[in-house]
């Protein structure tokens, strides 16, 4: 995997706090998001690098390894295990092993271990599984209303996935073998994709249900009438009952959000009516309201 200075990508110092990392990531993710930069390969690559940097620096354990091992951080545990094994071997054989891991260069060690040169060290032939990769995929709420394919780029590779309908914000899916390649012909790691769902609608999603505040005028509230609502299912004609009170709620069955991995089963739509009072009344209108108040 090509080495990236994650701190530089996010425009941060190595002493940056967790909150500073989150703030920088959100700002840059909005700036370079594919929806904002359609057909812009450079912006798309930058967006993937930003996600990669955030995945590492926002994770305390990964960040510690990155700060310690630099570009070889993903193999840090293997390095420590090999170092301990060699030290134990030295102790078992009365100091017969003369290698000094503490004084050796980490990258030089992996150069010999994974085939980049050898020096006096014995090259390891142990197959090692590749590191898992974590990525964040930001999609709009409408994008997960129906099952659909989507292609995105990570580590310079195009990955095509099918996004199932009804997937939840923060949900993680795993793609076996799409992580970093293994060492010495070892198996590749896995790719874990976390979904960041942006609600670009006026509906509030609660599980599989949707909630919506519908404004109606005073006359419709008092006398009743028909209104048309644009929903995720399309236009929906509703009949408002006479004498509808402000805050009245109604349920439309089956017009909510799809169940996970289902394009045919849906939750419900809950509508709350908000009565809008008339303003800038004419003298005649005021007179009529006055008459109405005396009758009441």
PDB file of C-alpha atoms in Angstrom:
ATOM      1  CA  UNK A   1       0.000   0.000   0.000  1.00  0.00           C
ATOM      2  CA  UNK A   2       1.302   3.389  -0.937  1.00  0.00           C
ATOM      3  CA  UNK A   3       2.461   5.296   2.119  1.00  0.00           C
ATOM      4  CA  UNK A   4       0.539   8.450   2.949  1.00  0.00           C
ATOM      5  CA  UNK A   5       1.341  10.978   5.637  1.00  0.00           C
ATOM      6  CA  UNK A   6      -2.040  10.852   7.339  1.00  0.00           C
ATOM      7  CA  UNK A   7      -1.399  13.947   9.422  1.00  0.00           C
ATOM      8  CA  UNK A   8      -0.457  15.914   6.306  1.00  0.00           C
ATOM      9  CA  UNK A   9      -3.548  14.686   4.465  1.00  0.00           C
ATOM     10  CA  UNK A  10      -5.786  16.075   7.214  1.00  0.00           C
ATOM     11  CA  UNK A  11      -3.643  19.200   7.654  1.00  0.00           C
ATOM     12  CA  UNK A  12      -2.860  18.375  11.275  1.00  0.00           C
ATOM     13  CA  UNK A  13       0.119  18.214  13.591  1.00  0.00           C
ATOM     14  CA  UNK A  14       1.050  14.908  15.225  1.00  0.00           C
ATOM     15  CA  UNK A  15      -0.152  16.329  18.529  1.00  0.00           C
ATOM     16  CA  UNK A  16      -3.720  16.802  17.192  1.00  0.00           C
ATOM     17  CA  UNK A  17      -6.506  15.808  19.562  1.00  0.00           C
ATOM     18  CA  UNK A  18      -9.320  13.391  18.725  1.00  0.00           C
ATOM     19  CA  UNK A  19     -11.756  16.269  18.326  1.00  0.00           C
ATOM     20  CA  UNK A  20      -9.374  18.085  15.971  1.00  0.00           C
ATOM     21  CA  UNK A  21      -9.086  14.947  13.842  1.00  0.00           C
ATOM     22  CA  UNK A  22     -12.872  14.584  13.635  1.00  0.00           C
ATOM     23  CA  UNK A  23     -13.325  18.253  12.759  1.00  0.00           C
ATOM     24  CA  UNK A  24     -10.664  18.177  10.034  1.00  0.00           C
ATOM     25  CA  UNK A  25     -12.055  14.954   8.563  1.00  0.00           C
ATOM     26  CA  UNK A  26     -15.616  16.240   8.365  1.00  0.00           C
ATOM     27  CA  UNK A  27     -14.533  19.495   6.737  1.00  0.00           C
ATOM     28  CA  UNK A  28     -12.378  17.806   4.092  1.00  0.00           C
ATOM     29  CA  UNK A  29     -14.872  14.993   3.468  1.00  0.00           C
ATOM     30  CA  UNK A  30     -17.531  17.557   2.591  1.00  0.00           C
ATOM     31  CA  UNK A  31     -15.094  19.456   0.381  1.00  0.00           C
ATOM     32  CA  UNK A  32     -13.915  16.444  -1.636  1.00  0.00           C
ATOM     33  CA  UNK A  33     -17.054  14.282  -1.558  1.00  0.00           C
ATOM     34  CA  UNK A  34     -17.831  12.723  -4.994  1.00  0.00           C
ATOM     35  CA  UNK A  35     -21.306  14.302  -4.971  1.00  0.00           C
ATOM     36  CA  UNK A  36     -19.677  17.733  -4.807  1.00  0.00           C
ATOM     37  CA  UNK A  37     -16.970  16.834  -7.349  1.00  0.00           C
ATOM     38  CA  UNK A  38     -18.615  14.617  -9.984  1.00  0.00           C
ATOM     39  CA  UNK A  39     -16.262  13.051 -12.537  1.00  0.00           C
ATOM     40  CA  UNK A  40     -13.234  14.519 -10.749  1.00  0.00           C
ATOM     41  CA  UNK A  41     -10.662  11.736 -10.393  1.00  0.00           C
ATOM     42  CA  UNK A  42      -8.254  13.835  -8.310  1.00  0.00           C
ATOM     43  CA  UNK A  43     -10.984  14.802  -5.838  1.00  0.00           C
ATOM     44  CA  UNK A  44     -12.133  11.190  -5.623  1.00  0.00           C
ATOM     45  CA  UNK A  45      -8.588  10.024  -4.850  1.00  0.00           C
ATOM     46  CA  UNK A  46      -8.234  12.759  -2.249  1.00  0.00           C
ATOM     47  CA  UNK A  47     -11.557  11.707  -0.690  1.00  0.00           C
ATOM     48  CA  UNK A  48     -10.349   8.121  -0.348  1.00  0.00           C
ATOM     49  CA  UNK A  49      -7.071   9.272   1.223  1.00  0.00           C
ATOM     50  CA  UNK A  50      -9.001  11.414   3.695  1.00  0.00           C
ATOM     51  CA  UNK A  51     -11.128   8.417   4.666  1.00  0.00           C
ATOM     52  CA  UNK A  52      -8.048   6.235   5.030  1.00  0.00           C
ATOM     53  CA  UNK A  53      -6.309   8.825   7.203  1.00  0.00           C
ATOM     54  CA  UNK A  54      -9.368   9.192   9.413  1.00  0.00           C
ATOM     55  CA  UNK A  55      -9.750   5.427   9.825  1.00  0.00           C
ATOM     56  CA  UNK A  56      -6.222   5.204  11.234  1.00  0.00           C
ATOM     57  CA  UNK A  57      -5.903   8.405  13.238  1.00  0.00           C
ATOM     58  CA  UNK A  58      -9.362   8.199  14.805  1.00  0.00           C
ATOM     59  CA  UNK A  59      -8.573   4.715  16.145  1.00  0.00           C
ATOM     60  CA  UNK A  60      -6.345   4.949  19.223  1.00  0.00           C
ATOM     61  CA  UNK A  61      -4.675   1.572  18.679  1.00  0.00           C
ATOM     62  CA  UNK A  62      -3.995   2.128  14.990  1.00  0.00           C
ATOM     63  CA  UNK A  63      -2.755   5.653  15.583  1.00  0.00           C
ATOM     64  CA  UNK A  64      -0.299   4.411  18.213  1.00  0.00           C
ATOM     65  CA  UNK A  65       1.111   1.878  15.734  1.00  0.00           C
ATOM     66  CA  UNK A  66       1.271   4.486  12.992  1.00  0.00           C
ATOM     67  CA  UNK A  67       3.141   6.919  15.222  1.00  0.00           C
ATOM     68  CA  UNK A  68       5.564   4.173  16.287  1.00  0.00           C
ATOM     69  CA  UNK A  69       6.249   2.344  13.029  1.00  0.00           C
ATOM     70  CA  UNK A  70       5.484   4.921  10.332  1.00  0.00           C
ATOM     71  CA  UNK A  71       4.886   3.486   6.876  1.00  0.00           C
ATOM     72  CA  UNK A  72       5.241  -0.100   8.174  1.00  0.00           C
ATOM     73  CA  UNK A  73       2.647   0.361  10.936  1.00  0.00           C
ATOM     74  CA  UNK A  74       0.362  -2.383   9.600  1.00  0.00           C
ATOM     75  CA  UNK A  75       3.068  -4.992  10.239  1.00  0.00           C
ATOM     76  CA  UNK A  76       3.963  -3.666  13.672  1.00  0.00           C
ATOM     77  CA  UNK A  77       2.585  -6.648  15.588  1.00  0.00           C
ATOM     78  CA  UNK A  78       4.432  -9.084  13.340  1.00  0.00           C
ATOM     79  CA  UNK A  79       7.652  -7.183  13.972  1.00  0.00           C
ATOM     80  CA  UNK A  80       7.177  -7.305  17.742  1.00  0.00           C
ATOM     81  CA  UNK A  81       6.325 -11.024  17.647  1.00  0.00           C
ATOM     82  CA  UNK A  82       9.381 -11.834  15.557  1.00  0.00           C
ATOM     83  CA  UNK A  83      11.605  -9.737  17.797  1.00  0.00           C
ATOM     84  CA  UNK A  84      10.345 -11.525  20.918  1.00  0.00           C
ATOM     85  CA  UNK A  85      10.792 -14.907  19.259  1.00  0.00           C
ATOM     86  CA  UNK A  86      14.386 -14.119  18.320  1.00  0.00           C
ATOM     87  CA  UNK A  87      15.139 -12.838  21.809  1.00  0.00           C
ATOM     88  CA  UNK A  88      13.663 -16.011  23.317  1.00  0.00           C
ATOM     89  CA  UNK A  89      15.714 -18.125  20.930  1.00  0.00           C
ATOM     90  CA  UNK A  90      18.832 -16.273  22.016  1.00  0.00           C
ATOM     91  CA  UNK A  91      18.069 -16.967  25.669  1.00  0.00           C
ATOM     92  CA  UNK A  92      17.285 -20.651  25.039  1.00  0.00           C
ATOM     93  CA  UNK A  93      20.578 -21.231  23.273  1.00  0.00           C
ATOM     94  CA  UNK A  94      22.746 -19.324  25.651  1.00  0.00           C
ATOM     95  CA  UNK A  95      23.075 -16.161  23.609  1.00  0.00           C
ATOM     96  CA  UNK A  96      23.974 -17.967  20.379  1.00  0.00           C
ATOM     97  CA  UNK A  97      21.869 -15.538  18.342  1.00  0.00           C
ATOM     98  CA  UNK A  98      23.680 -12.284  17.841  1.00  0.00           C
ATOM     99  CA  UNK A  99      20.985 -10.172  16.140  1.00  0.00           C
ATOM    100  CA  UNK A 100      20.089  -6.922  17.897  1.00  0.00           C
ATOM    101  CA  UNK A 101      16.447  -6.092  17.123  1.00  0.00           C
ATOM    102  CA  UNK A 102      16.326  -3.177  19.455  1.00  0.00           C
ATOM    103  CA  UNK A 103      19.070  -1.436  17.516  1.00  0.00           C
ATOM    104  CA  UNK A 104      17.894  -2.449  14.070  1.00  0.00           C
ATOM    105  CA  UNK A 105      15.877  -0.329  11.719  1.00  0.00           C
ATOM    106  CA  UNK A 106      12.248  -1.382  11.515  1.00  0.00           C
ATOM    107  CA  UNK A 107      11.979  -0.929   7.752  1.00  0.00           C
ATOM    108  CA  UNK A 108      15.244  -2.819   7.226  1.00  0.00           C
ATOM    109  CA  UNK A 109      13.833  -5.672   9.249  1.00  0.00           C
ATOM    110  CA  UNK A 110      10.776  -5.914   7.014  1.00  0.00           C
ATOM    111  CA  UNK A 111      12.907  -5.542   3.926  1.00  0.00           C
ATOM    112  CA  UNK A 112      14.590  -8.816   4.866  1.00  0.00           C
ATOM    113  CA  UNK A 113      11.520 -10.475   6.299  1.00  0.00           C
ATOM    114  CA  UNK A 114       9.323  -9.870   3.269  1.00  0.00           C
ATOM    115  CA  UNK A 115      11.862 -10.230   0.518  1.00  0.00           C
ATOM    116  CA  UNK A 116      13.494  -6.856  -0.096  1.00  0.00           C
ATOM    117  CA  UNK A 117      17.056  -7.801   0.760  1.00  0.00           C
ATOM    118  CA  UNK A 118      18.549  -9.942   3.480  1.00  0.00           C
ATOM    119  CA  UNK A 119      21.842  -8.856   4.840  1.00  0.00           C
ATOM    120  CA  UNK A 120      22.921 -11.265   7.546  1.00  0.00           C
ATOM    121  CA  UNK A 121      19.374 -11.955   8.704  1.00  0.00           C
ATOM    122  CA  UNK A 122      17.509 -15.090   7.688  1.00  0.00           C
ATOM    123  CA  UNK A 123      14.582 -14.328   5.462  1.00  0.00           C
ATOM    124  CA  UNK A 124      11.225 -15.476   6.846  1.00  0.00           C
ATOM    125  CA  UNK A 125       9.126 -17.717   4.625  1.00  0.00           C
ATOM    126  CA  UNK A 126       6.096 -17.703   6.896  1.00  0.00           C
ATOM    127  CA  UNK A 127       2.874 -16.867   5.101  1.00  0.00           C
ATOM    128  CA  UNK A 128       1.221 -13.895   6.724  1.00  0.00           C
ATOM    129  CA  UNK A 129      -2.329 -12.729   6.265  1.00  0.00           C
ATOM    130  CA  UNK A 130      -2.711  -9.189   4.944  1.00  0.00           C
ATOM    131  CA  UNK A 131      -3.925  -6.355   7.128  1.00  0.00           C
ATOM    132  CA  UNK A 132      -7.652  -5.645   7.210  1.00  0.00           C
ATOM    133  CA  UNK A 133      -8.691  -2.308   5.733  1.00  0.00           C
ATOM    134  CA  UNK A 134     -11.407  -0.042   7.120  1.00  0.00           C
ATOM    135  CA  UNK A 135     -13.196   2.471   4.932  1.00  0.00           C
ATOM    136  CA  UNK A 136     -16.105   4.863   5.352  1.00  0.00           C
ATOM    137  CA  UNK A 137     -18.585   5.185   2.509  1.00  0.00           C
ATOM    138  CA  UNK A 138     -20.794   8.266   2.643  1.00  0.00           C
ATOM    139  CA  UNK A 139     -24.143   7.946   0.866  1.00  0.00           C
ATOM    140  CA  UNK A 140     -27.396   9.871   0.889  1.00  0.00           C
ATOM    141  CA  UNK A 141     -30.586   8.559   2.492  1.00  0.00           C
ATOM    142  CA  UNK A 142     -32.258   8.300  -0.899  1.00  0.00           C
ATOM    143  CA  UNK A 143     -29.345   6.143  -2.082  1.00  0.00           C
ATOM    144  CA  UNK A 144     -30.229   3.378   0.388  1.00  0.00           C
ATOM    145  CA  UNK A 145     -33.954   3.460  -0.324  1.00  0.00           C
ATOM    146  CA  UNK A 146     -33.427   0.829  -3.025  1.00  0.00           C
ATOM    147  CA  UNK A 147     -30.839  -1.881  -3.567  1.00  0.00           C
ATOM    148  CA  UNK A 148     -28.303  -0.680  -6.113  1.00  0.00           C
ATOM    149  CA  UNK A 149     -24.690  -1.247  -7.232  1.00  0.00           C
ATOM    150  CA  UNK A 150     -22.000   1.329  -6.544  1.00  0.00           C
ATOM    151  CA  UNK A 151     -18.308   1.535  -7.357  1.00  0.00           C
ATOM    152  CA  UNK A 152     -15.765   3.363  -5.214  1.00  0.00           C
ATOM    153  CA  UNK A 153     -11.978   3.482  -5.073  1.00  0.00           C
ATOM    154  CA  UNK A 154      -9.795   2.417  -2.166  1.00  0.00           C
ATOM    155  CA  UNK A 155      -6.035   1.929  -2.164  1.00  0.00           C
ATOM    156  CA  UNK A 156      -6.039   2.693  -5.872  1.00  0.00           C
ATOM    157  CA  UNK A 157      -8.436  -0.137  -6.675  1.00  0.00           C
ATOM    158  CA  UNK A 158     -12.013   0.109  -7.894  1.00  0.00           C
ATOM    159  CA  UNK A 159     -14.369  -1.884  -5.686  1.00  0.00           C
ATOM    160  CA  UNK A 160     -17.891  -2.628  -6.908  1.00  0.00           C
ATOM    161  CA  UNK A 161     -20.438  -3.480  -4.245  1.00  0.00           C
ATOM    162  CA  UNK A 162     -24.186  -3.856  -4.033  1.00  0.00           C
ATOM    163  CA  UNK A 163     -25.649  -1.557  -1.407  1.00  0.00           C
ATOM    164  CA  UNK A 164     -28.701  -3.274   0.080  1.00  0.00           C
ATOM    165  CA  UNK A 165     -31.890  -1.321   0.647  1.00  0.00           C
ATOM    166  CA  UNK A 166     -32.540  -0.255   4.228  1.00  0.00           C
ATOM    167  CA  UNK A 167     -28.925  -0.304   5.424  1.00  0.00           C
ATOM    168  CA  UNK A 168     -28.525   1.706   8.629  1.00  0.00           C
ATOM    169  CA  UNK A 169     -26.217   4.592   9.444  1.00  0.00           C
ATOM    170  CA  UNK A 170     -23.029   3.240  11.023  1.00  0.00           C
ATOM    171  CA  UNK A 171     -23.660  -0.290   9.784  1.00  0.00           C
ATOM    172  CA  UNK A 172     -20.578  -2.236   8.707  1.00  0.00           C
ATOM    173  CA  UNK A 173     -20.307  -4.808   5.946  1.00  0.00           C
ATOM    174  CA  UNK A 174     -17.299  -7.027   5.255  1.00  0.00           C
ATOM    175  CA  UNK A 175     -15.807  -7.922   1.880  1.00  0.00           C
ATOM    176  CA  UNK A 176     -13.592 -10.975   2.222  1.00  0.00           C
ATOM    177  CA  UNK A 177     -10.197 -10.700   0.570  1.00  0.00           C
ATOM    178  CA  UNK A 178     -10.457  -7.029  -0.378  1.00  0.00           C
ATOM    179  CA  UNK A 179      -7.956  -5.850   2.222  1.00  0.00           C
ATOM    180  CA  UNK A 180      -4.197  -5.517   1.892  1.00  0.00           C
ATOM    181  CA  UNK A 181      -2.272  -8.370   0.248  1.00  0.00           C
ATOM    182  CA  UNK A 182      -0.586 -10.933   2.466  1.00  0.00           C
ATOM    183  CA  UNK A 183       3.153 -11.492   2.761  1.00  0.00           C
ATOM    184  CA  UNK A 184       4.923 -14.502   1.260  1.00  0.00           C
ATOM    185  CA  UNK A 185       1.800 -15.546  -0.695  1.00  0.00           C
ATOM    186  CA  UNK A 186      -0.362 -15.280   2.404  1.00  0.00           C
ATOM    187  CA  UNK A 187      -4.087 -14.522   2.069  1.00  0.00           C
ATOM    188  CA  UNK A 188      -5.292 -10.967   1.683  1.00  0.00           C
ATOM    189  CA  UNK A 189      -7.041  -9.229   4.544  1.00  0.00           C
ATOM    190  CA  UNK A 190     -10.667  -8.153   4.520  1.00  0.00           C
ATOM    191  CA  UNK A 191     -12.302  -4.820   3.772  1.00  0.00           C
ATOM    192  CA  UNK A 192     -14.714  -3.407   6.340  1.00  0.00           C
ATOM    193  CA  UNK A 193     -17.004  -0.668   5.043  1.00  0.00           C
ATOM    194  CA  UNK A 194     -18.800   1.609   7.494  1.00  0.00           C
ATOM    195  CA  UNK A 195     -21.794   3.460   6.036  1.00  0.00           C
ATOM    196  CA  UNK A 196     -22.162   7.146   6.796  1.00  0.00           C
ATOM    197  CA  UNK A 197     -25.714   7.976   5.716  1.00  0.00           C
ATOM    198  CA  UNK A 198     -26.474  11.639   5.163  1.00  0.00           C
ATOM    199  CA  UNK A 199     -30.152  12.541   5.413  1.00  0.00           C
ATOM    200  CA  UNK A 200     -30.759  14.825   2.453  1.00  0.00           C
ATOM    201  CA  UNK A 201     -34.543  14.760   2.876  1.00  0.00           C
ATOM    202  CA  UNK A 202     -37.111  16.439   5.093  1.00  0.00           C
ATOM    203  CA  UNK A 203     -38.060  13.068   6.539  1.00  0.00           C
ATOM    204  CA  UNK A 204     -36.708  11.749   9.822  1.00  0.00           C
ATOM    205  CA  UNK A 205     -35.780   8.081   9.772  1.00  0.00           C
ATOM    206  CA  UNK A 206     -36.533   6.087  12.910  1.00  0.00           C
ATOM    207  CA  UNK A 207     -35.691   2.459  12.244  1.00  0.00           C
ATOM    208  CA  UNK A 208     -37.881   1.480   9.305  1.00  0.00           C
ATOM    209  CA  UNK A 209     -40.377   4.289   9.898  1.00  0.00           C
ATOM    210  CA  UNK A 210     -40.315   7.826   8.560  1.00  0.00           C
ATOM    211  CA  UNK A 211     -41.574  10.939  10.304  1.00  0.00           C
ATOM    212  CA  UNK A 212     -42.624  14.158   8.585  1.00  0.00           C
ATOM    213  CA  UNK A 213     -44.062  17.516   9.664  1.00  0.00           C
ATOM    214  CA  UNK A 214     -46.721  18.731   7.231  1.00  0.00           C
ATOM    215  CA  UNK A 215     -47.853  22.350   7.352  1.00  0.00           C
ATOM    216  CA  UNK A 216     -51.507  23.111   6.562  1.00  0.00           C
ATOM    217  CA  UNK A 217     -53.357  26.414   6.521  1.00  0.00           C
ATOM    218  CA  UNK A 218     -56.053  27.310   9.037  1.00  0.00           C
ATOM    219  CA  UNK A 219     -58.869  26.922   6.558  1.00  0.00           C
ATOM    220  CA  UNK A 220     -57.862  23.388   5.597  1.00  0.00           C
ATOM    221  CA  UNK A 221     -57.480  22.504   9.260  1.00  0.00           C
ATOM    222  CA  UNK A 222     -60.984  23.782  10.054  1.00  0.00           C
ATOM    223  CA  UNK A 223     -62.877  22.718   6.942  1.00  0.00           C
ATOM    224  CA  UNK A 224     -60.799  19.749   5.797  1.00  0.00           C
ATOM    225  CA  UNK A 225     -59.428  19.198   2.320  1.00  0.00           C
ATOM    226  CA  UNK A 226     -56.941  17.376   0.113  1.00  0.00           C
ATOM    227  CA  UNK A 227     -53.180  17.895   0.069  1.00  0.00           C
ATOM    228  CA  UNK A 228     -50.389  16.285  -1.943  1.00  0.00           C
ATOM    229  CA  UNK A 229     -47.163  15.165  -0.284  1.00  0.00           C
ATOM    230  CA  UNK A 230     -43.899  14.281  -2.065  1.00  0.00           C
ATOM    231  CA  UNK A 231     -42.612  11.100  -0.398  1.00  0.00           C
ATOM    232  CA  UNK A 232     -39.758   8.721  -1.135  1.00  0.00           C
ATOM    233  CA  UNK A 233     -42.404   6.531  -2.762  1.00  0.00           C
ATOM    234  CA  UNK A 234     -43.582   9.361  -4.996  1.00  0.00           C
ATOM    235  CA  UNK A 235     -46.490  11.781  -4.748  1.00  0.00           C
ATOM    236  CA  UNK A 236     -49.077  10.856  -2.141  1.00  0.00           C
ATOM    237  CA  UNK A 237     -52.569  12.396  -1.933  1.00  0.00           C
ATOM    238  CA  UNK A 238     -53.875  12.850   1.608  1.00  0.00           C
ATOM    239  CA  UNK A 239     -57.295  13.807   2.914  1.00  0.00           C
ATOM    240  CA  UNK A 240     -57.224  16.151   5.900  1.00  0.00           C
ATOM    241  CA  UNK A 241     -60.208  15.692   8.181  1.00  0.00           C
ATOM    242  CA  UNK A 242     -62.264  18.741   9.198  1.00  0.00           C
ATOM    243  CA  UNK A 243     -61.359  20.272  12.564  1.00  0.00           C
ATOM    244  CA  UNK A 244     -57.829  18.867  12.510  1.00  0.00           C
ATOM    245  CA  UNK A 245     -55.973  20.146  15.557  1.00  0.00           C
ATOM    246  CA  UNK A 246     -52.409  21.468  15.543  1.00  0.00           C
ATOM    247  CA  UNK A 247     -50.037  18.577  16.321  1.00  0.00           C
ATOM    248  CA  UNK A 248     -52.432  15.882  15.080  1.00  0.00           C
ATOM    249  CA  UNK A 249     -50.575  12.753  13.960  1.00  0.00           C
ATOM    250  CA  UNK A 250     -51.610  10.266  11.328  1.00  0.00           C
ATOM    251  CA  UNK A 251     -50.033   7.029  10.121  1.00  0.00           C
ATOM    252  CA  UNK A 252     -49.708   5.951   6.488  1.00  0.00           C
ATOM    253  CA  UNK A 253     -49.042   2.236   6.523  1.00  0.00           C
ATOM    254  CA  UNK A 254     -46.306   0.871   4.275  1.00  0.00           C
ATOM    255  CA  UNK A 255     -44.995   4.262   3.127  1.00  0.00           C
ATOM    256  CA  UNK A 256     -41.922   4.343   5.337  1.00  0.00           C
ATOM    257  CA  UNK A 257     -38.382   3.072   4.784  1.00  0.00           C
ATOM    258  CA  UNK A 258     -37.560  -0.393   3.411  1.00  0.00           C
ATOM    259  CA  UNK A 259     -36.516  -3.202   5.712  1.00  0.00           C
ATOM    260  CA  UNK A 260     -32.865  -4.255   5.440  1.00  0.00           C
ATOM    261  CA  UNK A 261     -32.202  -6.138   2.201  1.00  0.00           C
ATOM    262  CA  UNK A 262     -35.835  -5.799   1.155  1.00  0.00           C
ATOM    263  CA  UNK A 263     -37.268  -3.762  -1.705  1.00  0.00           C
ATOM    264  CA  UNK A 264     -40.851  -4.835  -0.988  1.00  0.00           C
ATOM    265  CA  UNK A 265     -41.331  -4.580   2.783  1.00  0.00           C
ATOM    266  CA  UNK A 266     -41.590  -1.122   4.320  1.00  0.00           C
ATOM    267  CA  UNK A 267     -42.172   0.592   7.616  1.00  0.00           C
ATOM    268  CA  UNK A 268     -44.800   3.284   8.106  1.00  0.00           C
ATOM    269  CA  UNK A 269     -44.947   7.025   7.492  1.00  0.00           C
ATOM    270  CA  UNK A 270     -46.029   9.200  10.429  1.00  0.00           C
ATOM    271  CA  UNK A 271     -47.255  12.698   9.610  1.00  0.00           C
ATOM    272  CA  UNK A 272     -47.644  15.480  12.158  1.00  0.00           C
ATOM    273  CA  UNK A 273     -49.833  18.382  11.062  1.00  0.00           C
ATOM    274  CA  UNK A 274     -48.722  21.920  11.871  1.00  0.00           C
ATOM    275  CA  UNK A 275     -51.453  24.521  11.468  1.00  0.00           C
ATOM    276  CA  UNK A 276     -50.229  27.815  10.012  1.00  0.00           C
ATOM    277  CA  UNK A 277     -52.190  30.860  11.120  1.00  0.00           C
ATOM    278  CA  UNK A 278     -52.972  33.529   8.505  1.00  0.00           C
ATOM    279  CA  UNK A 279     -51.061  36.814   8.609  1.00  0.00           C
ATOM    280  CA  UNK A 280     -51.546  40.285   7.090  1.00  0.00           C
ATOM    281  CA  UNK A 281     -55.318  40.041   7.422  1.00  0.00           C
ATOM    282  CA  UNK A 282     -57.456  42.591   5.650  1.00  0.00           C
ATOM    283  CA  UNK A 283     -59.989  44.639   7.589  1.00  0.00           C
ATOM    284  CA  UNK A 284     -62.765  42.484   6.117  1.00  0.00           C
ATOM    285  CA  UNK A 285     -61.068  39.285   7.263  1.00  0.00           C
ATOM    286  CA  UNK A 286     -60.573  40.683  10.743  1.00  0.00           C
ATOM    287  CA  UNK A 287     -64.235  41.639  10.830  1.00  0.00           C
ATOM    288  CA  UNK A 288     -65.274  38.127   9.852  1.00  0.00           C
ATOM    289  CA  UNK A 289     -63.039  36.579  12.517  1.00  0.00           C
ATOM    290  CA  UNK A 290     -64.541  38.957  15.062  1.00  0.00           C
ATOM    291  CA  UNK A 291     -68.024  37.886  14.066  1.00  0.00           C
ATOM    292  CA  UNK A 292     -67.005  34.271  14.290  1.00  0.00           C
ATOM    293  CA  UNK A 293     -65.633  34.772  17.775  1.00  0.00           C
ATOM    294  CA  UNK A 294     -68.935  36.247  18.997  1.00  0.00           C
ATOM    295  CA  UNK A 295     -70.861  33.307  17.575  1.00  0.00           C
ATOM    296  CA  UNK A 296     -68.560  30.844  19.287  1.00  0.00           C
TER     297      UNK A 296
END
